[in-house]
Short mmCIF file of C-alpha atoms in Angstrom, two decimals:
data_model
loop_
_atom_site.label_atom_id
_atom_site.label_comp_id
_atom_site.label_asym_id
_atom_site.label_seq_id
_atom_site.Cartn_x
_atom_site.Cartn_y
_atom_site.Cartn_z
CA UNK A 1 -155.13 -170.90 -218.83
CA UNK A 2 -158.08 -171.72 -220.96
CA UNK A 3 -158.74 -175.74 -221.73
CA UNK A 4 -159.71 -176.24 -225.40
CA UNK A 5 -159.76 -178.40 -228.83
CA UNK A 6 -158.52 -175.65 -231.24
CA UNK A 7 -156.40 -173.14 -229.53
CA UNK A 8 -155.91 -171.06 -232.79
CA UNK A 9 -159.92 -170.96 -233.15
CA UNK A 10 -160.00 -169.56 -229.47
CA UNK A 11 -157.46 -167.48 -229.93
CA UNK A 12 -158.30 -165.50 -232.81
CA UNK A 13 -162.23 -164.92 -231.12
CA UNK A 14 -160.64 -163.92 -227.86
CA UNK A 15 -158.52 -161.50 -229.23
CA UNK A 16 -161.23 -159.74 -230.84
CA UNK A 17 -163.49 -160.06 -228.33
CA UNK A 18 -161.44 -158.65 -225.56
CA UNK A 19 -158.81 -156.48 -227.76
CA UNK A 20 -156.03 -158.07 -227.02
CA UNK A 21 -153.79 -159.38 -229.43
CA UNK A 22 -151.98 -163.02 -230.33
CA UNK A 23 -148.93 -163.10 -227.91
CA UNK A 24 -145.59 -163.04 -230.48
CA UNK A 25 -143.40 -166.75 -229.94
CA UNK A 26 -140.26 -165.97 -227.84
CA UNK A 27 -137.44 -164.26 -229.41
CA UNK A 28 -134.85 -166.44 -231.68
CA UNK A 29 -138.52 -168.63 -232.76
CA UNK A 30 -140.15 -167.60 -235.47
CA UNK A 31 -143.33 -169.14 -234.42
CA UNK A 32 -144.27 -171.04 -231.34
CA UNK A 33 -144.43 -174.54 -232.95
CA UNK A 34 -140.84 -173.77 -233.30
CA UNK A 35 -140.59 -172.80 -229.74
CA UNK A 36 -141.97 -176.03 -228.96
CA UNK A 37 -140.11 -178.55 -231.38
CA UNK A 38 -137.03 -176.27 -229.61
CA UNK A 39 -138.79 -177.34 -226.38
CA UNK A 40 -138.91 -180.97 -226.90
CA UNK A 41 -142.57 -181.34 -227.95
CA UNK A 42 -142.77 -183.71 -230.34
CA UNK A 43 -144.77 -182.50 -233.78
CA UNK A 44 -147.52 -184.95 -233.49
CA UNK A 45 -148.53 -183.64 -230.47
CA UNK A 46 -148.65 -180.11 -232.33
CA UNK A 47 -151.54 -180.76 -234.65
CA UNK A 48 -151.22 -177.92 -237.76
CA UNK A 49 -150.45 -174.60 -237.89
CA UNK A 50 -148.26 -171.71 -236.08
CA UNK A 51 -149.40 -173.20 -232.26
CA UNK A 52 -150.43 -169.86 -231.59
CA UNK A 53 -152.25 -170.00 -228.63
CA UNK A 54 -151.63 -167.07 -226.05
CA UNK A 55 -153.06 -163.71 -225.80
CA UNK A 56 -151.80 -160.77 -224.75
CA UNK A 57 -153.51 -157.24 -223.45
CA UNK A 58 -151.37 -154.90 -226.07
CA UNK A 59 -151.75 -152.15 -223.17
CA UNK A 60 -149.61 -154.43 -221.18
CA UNK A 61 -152.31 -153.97 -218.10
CA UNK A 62 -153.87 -156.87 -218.47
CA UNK A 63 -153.31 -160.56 -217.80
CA UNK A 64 -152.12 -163.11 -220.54
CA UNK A 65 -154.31 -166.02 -221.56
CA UNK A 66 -153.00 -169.34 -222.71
CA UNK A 67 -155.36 -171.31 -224.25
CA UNK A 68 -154.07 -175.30 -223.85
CA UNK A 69 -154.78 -177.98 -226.27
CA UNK A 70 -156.77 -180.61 -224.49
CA UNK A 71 -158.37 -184.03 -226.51
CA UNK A 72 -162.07 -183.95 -224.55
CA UNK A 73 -164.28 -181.15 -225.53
CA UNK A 74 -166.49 -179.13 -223.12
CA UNK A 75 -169.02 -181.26 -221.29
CA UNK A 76 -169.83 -179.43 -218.21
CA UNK A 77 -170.86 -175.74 -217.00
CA UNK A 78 -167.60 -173.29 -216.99
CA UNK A 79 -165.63 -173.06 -214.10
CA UNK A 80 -164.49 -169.73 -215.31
CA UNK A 81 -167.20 -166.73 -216.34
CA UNK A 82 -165.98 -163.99 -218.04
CA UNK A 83 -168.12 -160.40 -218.10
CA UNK A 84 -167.51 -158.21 -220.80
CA UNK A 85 -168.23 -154.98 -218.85
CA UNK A 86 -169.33 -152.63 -221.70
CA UNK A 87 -171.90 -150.69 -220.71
CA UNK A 88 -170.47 -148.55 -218.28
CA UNK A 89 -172.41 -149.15 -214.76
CA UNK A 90 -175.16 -148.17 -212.83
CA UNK A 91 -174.19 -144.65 -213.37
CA UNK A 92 -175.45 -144.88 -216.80
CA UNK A 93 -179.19 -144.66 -217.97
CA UNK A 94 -179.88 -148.36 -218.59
CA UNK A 95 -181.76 -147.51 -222.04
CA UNK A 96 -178.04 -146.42 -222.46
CA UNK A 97 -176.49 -149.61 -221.35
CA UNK A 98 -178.98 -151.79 -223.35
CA UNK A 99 -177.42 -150.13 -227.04
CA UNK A 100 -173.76 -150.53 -225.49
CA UNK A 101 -174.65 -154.00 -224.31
CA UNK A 102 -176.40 -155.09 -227.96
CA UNK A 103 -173.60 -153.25 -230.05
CA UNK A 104 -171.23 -155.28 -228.59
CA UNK A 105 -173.20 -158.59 -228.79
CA UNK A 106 -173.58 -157.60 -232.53
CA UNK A 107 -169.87 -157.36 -232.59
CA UNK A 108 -169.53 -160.31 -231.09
CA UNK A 109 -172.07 -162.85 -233.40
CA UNK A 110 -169.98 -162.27 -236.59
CA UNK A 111 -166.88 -163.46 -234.70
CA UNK A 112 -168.56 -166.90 -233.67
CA UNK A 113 -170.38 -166.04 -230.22
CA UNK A 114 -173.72 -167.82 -230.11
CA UNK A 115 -176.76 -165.85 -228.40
CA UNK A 116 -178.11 -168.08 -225.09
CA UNK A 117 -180.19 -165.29 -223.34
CA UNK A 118 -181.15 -162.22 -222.26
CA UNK A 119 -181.00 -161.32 -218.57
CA UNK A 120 -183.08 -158.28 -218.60
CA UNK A 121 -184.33 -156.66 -215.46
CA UNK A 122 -185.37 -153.28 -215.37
CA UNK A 123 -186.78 -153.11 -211.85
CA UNK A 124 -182.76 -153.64 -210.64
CA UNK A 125 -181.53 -152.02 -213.28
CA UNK A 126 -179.85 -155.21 -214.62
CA UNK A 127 -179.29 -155.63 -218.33
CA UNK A 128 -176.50 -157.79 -219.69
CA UNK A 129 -176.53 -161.26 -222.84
CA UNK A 130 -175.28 -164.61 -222.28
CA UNK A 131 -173.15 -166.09 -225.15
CA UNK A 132 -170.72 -168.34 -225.63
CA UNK A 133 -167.62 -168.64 -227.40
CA UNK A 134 -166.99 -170.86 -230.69
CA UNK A 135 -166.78 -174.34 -228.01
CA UNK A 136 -169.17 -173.27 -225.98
CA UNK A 137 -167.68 -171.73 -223.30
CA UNK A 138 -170.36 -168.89 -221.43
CA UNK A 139 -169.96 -165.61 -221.22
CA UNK A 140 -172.03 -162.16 -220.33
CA UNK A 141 -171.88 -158.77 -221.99
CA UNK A 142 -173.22 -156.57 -219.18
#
């Protein structure tokens, strides 16, 4: 579970960013606001929209996300990091790893993911970008 103001907004940049796709409301609900109204969640709790706010890895390997609705925004540093592992280890040349790590964060910018660094350290062979997410929520492509 994922805290957030606009679960859809989350949603729809997590599911490109990782690949996964929007989870489908349970059957017999066309859309997940109706699951919830069917729930007992009142509609001004609901805000506007479908309610679509869970991911799921289309491969079925894995985990779901559920990204919840809350009123405060972000104020403090994540409690949860999240590496995009793209550039395929140690066992790969870092020049390598570098244009794997950048194509992605290129991928990434268009979708709402903010540049905050660089962490680049060639002596360890360390090479990865700090972003974050459309609330601010950090994250590395490595």
């Amino acid at each position: 579970m994922i805290d957030c103001r606009e679960p859809s907004r989350l949603v729809a940049f997590w599911a490109q960013a990782l690949r996964y796709r929007p989870q489908p409301p349970p059957d017999g609900h066309p859309t997940w606001r109706e699951w919830y109204l069917a729930h007992g969640v009142p509609a001004e709790e609901l805000g506007a929209g479908d309610c679509a706010d869970r991911l799921e890895d289309p491969t079925g390997a894995g985990p779901r996300i559920w990204f919840q609705p809350v009123p405060e925004a972000k104020s403090l540093k994540n409690r949860l990091h999240i590496d995009l592992k793209v550039g395929g280890g140690r066992g790969v040349p870092l020049t390598e790893r570098r244009g794997r790590v950048n194509a992605e964060v290129d991928r990434l910018i268009p979708l709402g993911a903010t540049v905050l660094g660089t962490m680049d350290d060639p002596e360890n062979g360390h090479y990865a970008v700090q972003l974050s997410d459309p609330e601010g929520n950090e994250f590395c492509v490595v």
